[in-house]
Amino acid sequence: MDRSQYLTVSELTKYLKMKFDRDPYLHTVYLTGELSNFRLRQRHQYFSLKDDNAVIDAVMFEHQFRKIKFTPEQGMKVCVVGHVSLYEKSGRYQIYIDQMEPDGLGSLYLAFEQLKKKLSAEGLFNLPKKRIPMFPKRIAVVTSIDGAVIRDINTTVRRRYPIAQVVLYPTVVQGDKAAADIARQINRANERGDFDTLIIGRGGGSLEDLWPFNEEIVARAIANSKIPVISSVGHETDTTIADLVADQRAATPTAAAELATPVKLSDVLMTIRDNQNRLFNTMKTQISFDRQQLNKQLQSYIFQQPTRLYENYAQKVDQLTQQLNQSAQNRMRDARVNVERLGAKLMNYSPLHRVQQQSQLVAQLQKQLVSATVANQNERKQQVTSLIKQLDSLSPLKIMSRGYTYVTSDEKVVNHAQQLTVGQNVQLHFDDGDVQAEIKKIKEH
């Protein structure tokens, strides 16, 4: 097998890519189809274009995608211009898009409707409108330095209200950088903070010419403005996003200047003089009426005898003073009684009082103890005396004094005759002495 006849996948892919790149019919391709697999990415966009019978991969790089004015959406029909080539890594052919527009609608009109729908959903068009001051001191104008807009505004302001100062914030009003510059100048005027009214605008033109005033950055700068904004963009038939967000819309720059100023300075001065006269007459009438009322009040008895104003109050003060003194005395009396009651109650719980009570109890108990002791001694004495008498009556000596004796042998009392023997020596004890005797004879009963 001759391997030199075989191509690698990379070689075949490069050959096919070269064929695509050299084909003049694929250098510029005009294609229409429906967006499929579209998901908005940060940089490059990858999606597909399809119709009822076929699908082709598509790529739109960041620098090309930034140029389109509308936001592509899944399922949207579009017309694109680009070139077809082959992506070597996957081997799939795809269209590299340079331009894209919606099929059937202009891209600017579609972008206008998309932004209008978005800001309306946020409520940006329904914000409370700020009132345009009737007598402005300073008016800021954001427009081109060379156009007729600033000349028309200056002419109208000088004619109608020359004391107002017009300050121009020059800006680019057409091109890719215009929207950012317009928003920056609106913010600059607000940062200064001493303007009464802000006018933005430019002359007429196509939708492309007026497009910077349809950008979201300008709409949000107008909505965030603290200064009332008058929008004058294009002609009366032109309507921009800036017109919808502004506090007032004017058909022309001249109309914007008229909205920002009074009718005429002479008319204003005449109105001021009329108001001064009416105010003077009204004040004069009011002062005359107030003077009559003052005289009437001065004639009243209150001012004739002013002491009557406070007689009743003085009497009431005396009554209240007496009530206050009586109440204070009652409170003091009640407090004193309460203090005495609490003092007595405190004495009952005082240790000294308890000691005194216990001392009295001890003294009483001592007296009872002494009395009981004396009584007990007397009773014992009587008992001893009685026992002595009983003992004396039972004493052998008492019996012996009546002629009785008792016998002992070896210092032991002999109670029976059988305890003795003949010839035994015994002692006879008498009342008045003892006798030594010898047993001669024993006779038992």
Coordinates of C-alpha atoms in Angstrom, one line a residue:
M1 CA 0.0 0.0 0.0
D2 CA 1.4 3.4 -1.1
R3 CA 0.8 5.8 1.8
S4 CA 2.0 8.8 -0.2
Q5 CA -1.4 8.7 -2.0
Y6 CA -3.2 9.5 1.3
L7 CA -3.9 13.0 2.5
T8 CA -4.1 14.1 6.2
V9 CA -7.3 15.7 7.5
S10 CA -5.4 19.0 7.9
E11 CA -4.2 18.9 4.3
L12 CA -7.6 18.3 2.9
T13 CA -9.1 21.0 5.1
K14 CA -6.5 23.5 4.0
Y15 CA -7.1 22.7 0.4
L16 CA -10.9 23.2 0.8
K17 CA -10.3 26.4 2.7
M18 CA -8.1 27.7 -0.2
K19 CA -10.9 26.8 -2.6
F20 CA -13.4 28.8 -0.5
D21 CA -11.1 31.8 -0.2
R22 CA -10.3 31.9 -4.0
D23 CA -13.9 31.6 -5.1
P24 CA -14.9 35.2 -6.2
Y25 CA -18.6 34.3 -5.6
L26 CA -18.0 33.7 -1.9
H27 CA -16.0 37.0 -1.3
T28 CA -19.2 39.1 -0.9
V29 CA -22.4 37.2 -0.1
Y30 CA -25.8 38.8 0.5
L31 CA -27.8 36.4 2.6
T32 CA -31.2 36.5 4.3
G33 CA -32.4 34.1 7.0
E34 CA -33.7 33.7 10.5
L35 CA -31.4 34.0 13.6
S36 CA -31.0 30.7 15.4
N37 CA -29.1 29.7 18.5
F38 CA -28.5 33.4 19.2
R39 CA -27.3 34.4 22.6
L40 CA -25.8 37.8 23.2
R41 CA -22.2 37.4 24.2
Q42 CA -19.6 39.9 25.6
R43 CA -17.4 40.1 22.5
H44 CA -17.7 38.0 19.3
Q45 CA -21.1 36.6 18.3
Y46 CA -21.6 33.0 17.3
F47 CA -25.0 31.8 15.9
S48 CA -26.7 30.3 12.9
L49 CA -28.8 31.5 10.0
K50 CA -31.6 29.2 8.7
D51 CA -34.5 28.9 6.5
D52 CA -37.0 26.1 6.0
N53 CA -34.5 23.8 4.3
A54 CA -31.0 24.6 5.4
V55 CA -28.8 26.0 8.2
I56 CA -25.4 27.8 8.0
D57 CA -23.1 28.8 10.9
A58 CA -22.3 32.5 11.3
V59 CA -19.7 34.6 13.0
M60 CA -19.8 38.4 13.6
F61 CA -16.7 39.8 15.3
E62 CA -16.9 42.5 18.0
H63 CA -15.7 45.5 15.9
Q64 CA -18.4 44.7 13.3
F65 CA -21.2 43.9 15.8
R66 CA -20.7 47.3 17.6
K67 CA -21.7 49.1 14.4
I68 CA -25.3 47.8 14.2
K69 CA -28.0 50.1 15.8
F70 CA -30.5 47.4 16.9
T71 CA -30.3 44.4 19.2
P72 CA -30.6 41.1 17.4
E73 CA -33.0 38.6 19.0
Q74 CA -33.6 34.8 18.6
G75 CA -35.9 34.1 15.7
M76 CA -35.5 37.6 14.1
K77 CA -35.3 37.7 10.2
V78 CA -32.2 39.6 9.1
C79 CA -30.3 40.5 6.0
V80 CA -26.5 40.1 6.2
V81 CA -23.5 40.8 4.1
G82 CA -20.3 38.9 4.5
H83 CA -17.9 36.3 3.1
V84 CA -18.0 32.5 3.3
S85 CA -15.0 30.5 4.4
L86 CA -14.1 27.2 6.1
Y87 CA -13.0 26.9 9.7
E88 CA -10.1 24.5 9.6
K89 CA -10.4 23.2 13.2
S90 CA -13.9 21.9 12.8
G91 CA -13.9 21.5 9.0
R92 CA -17.2 23.3 8.8
Y93 CA -17.9 26.2 6.5
Q94 CA -19.5 29.4 7.9
I95 CA -20.3 33.0 6.9
Y96 CA -18.3 35.8 8.4
I97 CA -20.8 38.7 8.7
D98 CA -19.7 42.4 8.1
Q99 CA -23.1 44.0 8.1
M100 CA -26.6 43.1 9.5
E101 CA -30.0 44.7 9.2
P102 CA -33.5 43.5 10.1
D103 CA -35.4 42.1 7.2
G104 CA -38.4 44.4 6.4
L105 CA -37.6 47.1 8.9
G106 CA -34.8 49.6 9.0
S107 CA -32.2 49.0 11.7
L108 CA -32.4 52.5 13.1
Y109 CA -36.2 52.3 13.3
L110 CA -36.0 48.9 15.0
A111 CA -33.4 50.2 17.4
F112 CA -35.6 53.2 18.2
E113 CA -38.6 51.0 18.9
Q114 CA -36.6 48.6 21.1
L115 CA -35.1 51.4 23.2
K116 CA -38.5 53.1 23.4
K117 CA -40.1 49.9 24.7
K118 CA -37.3 49.3 27.2
L119 CA -37.4 52.8 28.7
S120 CA -41.2 52.9 28.7
A121 CA -41.2 49.6 30.7
E122 CA -38.8 51.3 33.2
G123 CA -41.2 54.2 33.6
L124 CA -38.7 56.8 32.3
F125 CA -41.4 58.5 30.2
N126 CA -43.8 58.7 33.1
L127 CA -41.5 60.5 35.6
P128 CA -43.0 63.7 37.1
K129 CA -42.2 66.6 34.8
K130 CA -40.3 69.5 36.4
R131 CA -41.8 72.9 36.1
I132 CA -40.1 75.4 33.7
P133 CA -39.3 78.6 35.7
M134 CA -41.2 81.6 34.4
F135 CA -38.4 84.1 35.1
P136 CA -35.1 82.4 34.5
K137 CA -31.8 84.1 35.4
R138 CA -29.5 81.6 33.5
I139 CA -30.3 79.3 30.7
A140 CA -28.0 76.5 29.6
V141 CA -28.0 75.4 25.9
V142 CA -26.5 72.1 24.8
T143 CA -26.1 72.2 21.0
S144 CA -23.6 72.8 18.2
I145 CA -21.5 75.9 18.3
D146 CA -21.9 76.5 14.5
G147 CA -25.6 75.7 13.9
A148 CA -28.6 78.0 13.6
V149 CA -30.0 76.6 16.9
I150 CA -27.9 78.8 19.2
R151 CA -28.5 81.9 17.0
D152 CA -32.3 81.4 17.1
I153 CA -32.3 80.9 20.9
N154 CA -30.1 83.9 21.5
T155 CA -32.2 86.1 19.3
T156 CA -35.5 85.0 20.9
V157 CA -34.2 85.4 24.5
R158 CA -32.8 88.9 23.8
R159 CA -36.1 90.0 22.3
R160 CA -38.3 88.5 25.0
Y161 CA -36.3 88.6 28.2
P162 CA -32.9 90.2 27.7
I163 CA -32.0 90.1 31.4
A164 CA -31.6 86.2 31.2
Q165 CA -28.1 85.0 30.6
V166 CA -27.6 82.2 27.9
V167 CA -24.6 79.9 28.4
L168 CA -23.7 77.6 25.5
Y169 CA -22.3 74.1 26.2
P170 CA -21.0 73.2 22.7
T171 CA -21.3 69.6 21.6
V172 CA -21.2 67.4 18.6
V173 CA -24.7 66.7 17.4
Q174 CA -24.0 64.1 14.7
G175 CA -21.9 61.0 14.4
D176 CA -20.8 58.1 16.5
K177 CA -19.3 60.2 19.3
A178 CA -22.2 62.7 19.5
A179 CA -24.4 60.8 22.1
A180 CA -21.6 60.6 24.7
D181 CA -20.6 64.2 24.2
I182 CA -24.3 65.4 24.5
A183 CA -24.7 63.4 27.8
R184 CA -21.4 64.8 29.1
Q185 CA -22.4 68.4 28.5
I186 CA -25.8 67.8 30.1
N187 CA -24.0 66.5 33.2
R188 CA -21.6 69.4 33.2
A189 CA -24.5 71.9 33.3
N190 CA -26.0 70.1 36.2
E191 CA -22.7 70.0 38.1
R192 CA -22.5 73.7 37.9
G193 CA -25.9 73.9 39.6
D194 CA -26.9 77.6 39.0
F195 CA -29.1 77.2 35.8
D196 CA -32.8 77.6 35.9
T197 CA -33.5 75.9 32.5
L198 CA -31.6 73.6 30.1
I199 CA -32.3 73.5 26.3
I200 CA -30.9 70.7 24.2
G201 CA -31.4 70.4 20.4
R202 CA -30.3 70.6 16.8
G203 CA -31.8 71.4 13.5
G204 CA -33.7 69.0 11.3
G205 CA -32.3 66.0 9.4
S206 CA -32.7 62.4 8.6
L207 CA -33.2 59.7 11.2
E208 CA -29.5 59.0 10.9
D209 CA -28.7 62.6 11.6
L210 CA -30.9 62.8 14.6
W211 CA -29.8 59.4 16.0
P212 CA -27.6 60.7 18.8
F213 CA -30.7 62.0 20.5
N214 CA -32.2 58.5 20.4
E215 CA -29.3 56.9 22.3
E216 CA -29.9 55.5 25.8
I217 CA -27.0 57.5 27.4
V218 CA -28.7 60.8 26.3
A219 CA -32.1 59.7 27.6
R220 CA -30.7 58.7 31.0
A221 CA -28.7 62.0 31.3
I222 CA -32.0 64.0 30.6
A223 CA -33.9 61.8 33.1
N224 CA -31.3 62.4 35.8
S225 CA -31.0 66.1 35.2
K226 CA -31.9 68.3 38.2
I227 CA -32.5 71.2 35.8
P228 CA -35.8 71.3 33.9
V229 CA -35.0 70.2 30.3
I230 CA -36.6 71.5 27.1
S231 CA -36.0 69.3 24.0
S232 CA -35.9 70.8 20.5
V233 CA -34.6 68.2 18.1
G234 CA -35.4 68.3 14.4
H235 CA -38.7 69.6 13.1
E236 CA -42.2 69.3 14.5
T237 CA -42.8 65.9 12.8
D238 CA -39.6 64.4 14.2
T239 CA -39.9 62.6 17.5
T240 CA -36.9 61.4 19.4
I241 CA -36.3 59.5 22.6
A242 CA -34.9 62.8 24.1
D243 CA -38.3 64.5 23.3
L244 CA -40.1 61.7 25.2
V245 CA -37.9 62.0 28.3
A246 CA -37.6 65.8 28.5
D247 CA -39.8 67.9 30.8
Q248 CA -41.1 69.8 27.7
R249 CA -40.8 69.4 24.0
A250 CA -40.5 72.3 21.5
A251 CA -41.0 72.0 17.7
T252 CA -38.1 74.5 17.0
P253 CA -35.3 76.2 18.8
T254 CA -37.3 79.5 18.7
A255 CA -40.2 77.7 20.4
A256 CA -37.8 76.3 23.0
A257 CA -36.6 79.8 23.8
E258 CA -40.2 81.1 24.0
L259 CA -41.0 78.3 26.5
A260 CA -38.0 79.2 28.6
T261 CA -38.8 82.9 28.8
P262 CA -41.9 85.1 29.7
V263 CA -44.1 86.5 26.9
K264 CA -42.2 89.9 26.6
L265 CA -40.2 91.8 29.1
S266 CA -42.4 94.9 28.6
D267 CA -45.5 92.8 29.3
V268 CA -43.9 91.4 32.3
L269 CA -43.0 94.8 33.6
M270 CA -46.6 96.0 33.0
T271 CA -47.9 92.9 34.8
I272 CA -45.5 93.6 37.7
R273 CA -46.8 97.3 37.9
D274 CA -50.4 96.1 37.8
N275 CA -49.6 93.6 40.6
Q276 CA -47.9 96.4 42.6
N277 CA -50.9 98.6 42.2
R278 CA -53.3 95.9 43.2
L279 CA -51.1 94.9 46.1
F280 CA -50.8 98.5 47.3
N281 CA -54.6 99.0 47.1
T282 CA -55.2 95.7 48.9
M283 CA -52.7 96.6 51.6
K284 CA -54.2 100.0 52.0
T285 CA -57.7 98.6 52.4
Q286 CA -56.5 95.9 54.8
I287 CA -54.6 98.5 56.9
S288 CA -57.7 100.7 57.1
F289 CA -59.8 97.8 58.1
D290 CA -57.3 96.7 60.7
R291 CA -57.1 100.3 62.1
Q292 CA -60.9 100.3 62.5
Q293 CA -60.8 97.0 64.3
L294 CA -58.0 98.3 66.5
N295 CA -60.0 101.4 67.5
K296 CA -63.0 99.3 68.2
Q297 CA -60.9 97.1 70.4
L298 CA -59.4 100.0 72.2
Q299 CA -62.9 101.3 73.1
S300 CA -63.9 98.0 74.7
Y301 CA -64.1 97.9 78.5
I302 CA -61.2 95.5 78.6
F303 CA -58.8 98.2 77.5
Q304 CA -60.7 100.9 79.5
Q305 CA -60.4 98.8 82.7
P306 CA -57.6 96.3 82.1
T307 CA -57.6 95.2 85.8
R308 CA -60.8 93.4 85.1
L309 CA -58.9 91.0 82.9
Y310 CA -57.1 89.5 85.8
E311 CA -59.5 90.0 88.8
N312 CA -61.1 86.6 88.4
Y313 CA -57.7 85.0 87.8
A314 CA -56.3 86.7 90.9
Q315 CA -59.2 85.3 93.0
K316 CA -58.8 81.9 91.5
V317 CA -55.0 82.1 92.2
D318 CA -55.9 82.9 95.9
Q319 CA -58.2 79.9 96.1
L320 CA -55.7 77.6 94.5
T321 CA -53.0 78.9 96.9
Q322 CA -55.2 78.1 99.9
Q323 CA -56.0 74.7 98.5
L324 CA -52.3 74.1 97.9
N325 CA -51.4 75.1 101.4
Q326 CA -54.1 73.0 102.9
S327 CA -53.1 70.1 100.7
A328 CA -49.5 70.6 101.8
Q329 CA -50.5 70.6 105.5
N330 CA -52.6 67.5 105.0
R331 CA -49.8 65.8 103.3
M332 CA -47.4 66.8 106.1
R333 CA -49.8 65.6 108.8
D334 CA -50.3 62.3 107.0
A335 CA -46.6 61.9 106.5
R336 CA -45.9 62.6 110.2
V337 CA -48.5 60.1 111.3
N338 CA -47.0 57.6 108.9
V339 CA -43.5 58.3 110.2
E340 CA -44.6 57.8 113.8
R341 CA -46.4 54.6 112.9
L342 CA -43.3 53.3 111.1
G343 CA -41.1 54.5 114.0
A344 CA -43.2 52.5 116.5
K345 CA -43.1 49.5 114.1
L346 CA -39.4 49.9 113.8
M347 CA -39.0 50.0 117.6
N348 CA -40.8 46.7 117.8
Y349 CA -38.2 45.2 115.5
S350 CA -35.2 47.1 117.1
P351 CA -32.5 44.9 118.7
L352 CA -32.4 47.3 121.7
H353 CA -36.1 46.9 122.3
R354 CA -35.8 43.1 122.0
V355 CA -32.9 43.2 124.5
Q356 CA -35.0 45.3 126.9
Q357 CA -37.9 42.9 126.6
Q358 CA -35.7 39.9 127.2
S359 CA -34.0 41.6 130.1
Q360 CA -37.4 42.2 131.7
L361 CA -38.2 38.5 131.0
V362 CA -34.9 37.4 132.6
A363 CA -35.6 39.5 135.7
Q364 CA -39.1 38.1 136.0
L365 CA -37.8 34.6 135.6
Q366 CA -35.1 35.3 138.2
K367 CA -37.7 36.4 140.7
Q368 CA -39.8 33.3 139.9
L369 CA -36.7 31.1 140.3
V370 CA -35.8 32.7 143.7
S371 CA -39.4 32.3 144.9
A372 CA -39.5 28.8 143.7
T373 CA -36.2 28.0 145.3
V374 CA -37.3 29.4 148.7
A375 CA -40.6 27.6 148.5
N376 CA -38.8 24.4 147.5
Q377 CA -36.3 24.8 150.4
N378 CA -39.1 25.4 152.9
E379 CA -41.0 22.4 151.6
R380 CA -37.8 20.3 151.9
K381 CA -37.2 21.6 155.4
Q382 CA -40.6 20.6 156.4
Q383 CA -40.1 17.2 154.9
V384 CA -36.8 16.8 156.7
T385 CA -38.3 17.9 160.0
S386 CA -41.1 15.4 159.5
L387 CA -38.7 12.6 158.6
I388 CA -36.5 13.5 161.6
K389 CA -39.5 13.2 163.9
Q390 CA -40.4 9.9 162.2
L391 CA -36.8 8.7 162.5
D392 CA -36.6 9.8 166.1
S393 CA -39.8 7.9 166.9
L394 CA -38.3 4.8 165.3
S395 CA -34.8 5.3 166.8
P396 CA -33.5 2.3 169.0
L397 CA -32.2 4.8 171.5
K398 CA -35.8 6.0 172.0
I399 CA -36.9 2.5 172.6
M400 CA -33.9 1.7 174.8
S401 CA -34.8 4.7 176.9
R402 CA -37.9 2.8 177.8
G403 CA -35.9 -0.1 179.2
Y404 CA -34.9 -2.1 176.1
T405 CA -31.4 -3.3 175.2
Y406 CA -29.8 -5.1 172.3
V407 CA -27.0 -7.8 172.2
T408 CA -23.9 -7.8 170.1
S409 CA -21.2 -10.4 169.6
D410 CA -18.0 -9.5 167.9
E411 CA -19.7 -6.1 167.0
K412 CA -22.6 -8.0 165.3
V413 CA -26.2 -7.6 166.5
V414 CA -27.6 -10.9 167.9
N415 CA -31.2 -11.3 166.8
H416 CA -31.9 -14.9 167.9
A417 CA -31.0 -17.1 170.8
Q418 CA -29.8 -19.9 168.6
Q419 CA -27.0 -17.6 167.4
L420 CA -25.4 -17.8 170.9
T421 CA -23.6 -20.6 172.8
V422 CA -23.1 -21.2 176.5
G423 CA -20.0 -19.5 177.7
Q424 CA -19.9 -17.0 174.9
N425 CA -19.1 -13.4 175.8
V426 CA -21.5 -10.8 174.6
Q427 CA -22.1 -7.1 175.1
L428 CA -25.4 -5.7 176.3
H429 CA -26.2 -2.3 175.2
F430 CA -28.3 0.0 177.4
D431 CA -29.5 3.5 177.1
D432 CA -26.9 4.8 179.4
G433 CA -24.0 2.3 178.7
D434 CA -22.7 -1.1 177.7
V435 CA -22.3 -4.3 179.8
Q436 CA -20.0 -7.3 179.3
A437 CA -21.8 -10.6 180.0
E438 CA -21.3 -14.3 179.6
I439 CA -24.0 -16.8 178.5
K440 CA -24.7 -19.2 181.2
K441 CA -27.8 -20.9 179.9
I442 CA -29.8 -20.9 176.7
K443 CA -33.5 -21.6 176.8
E444 CA -35.3 -21.7 173.4
H445 CA -39.0 -21.1 173.1

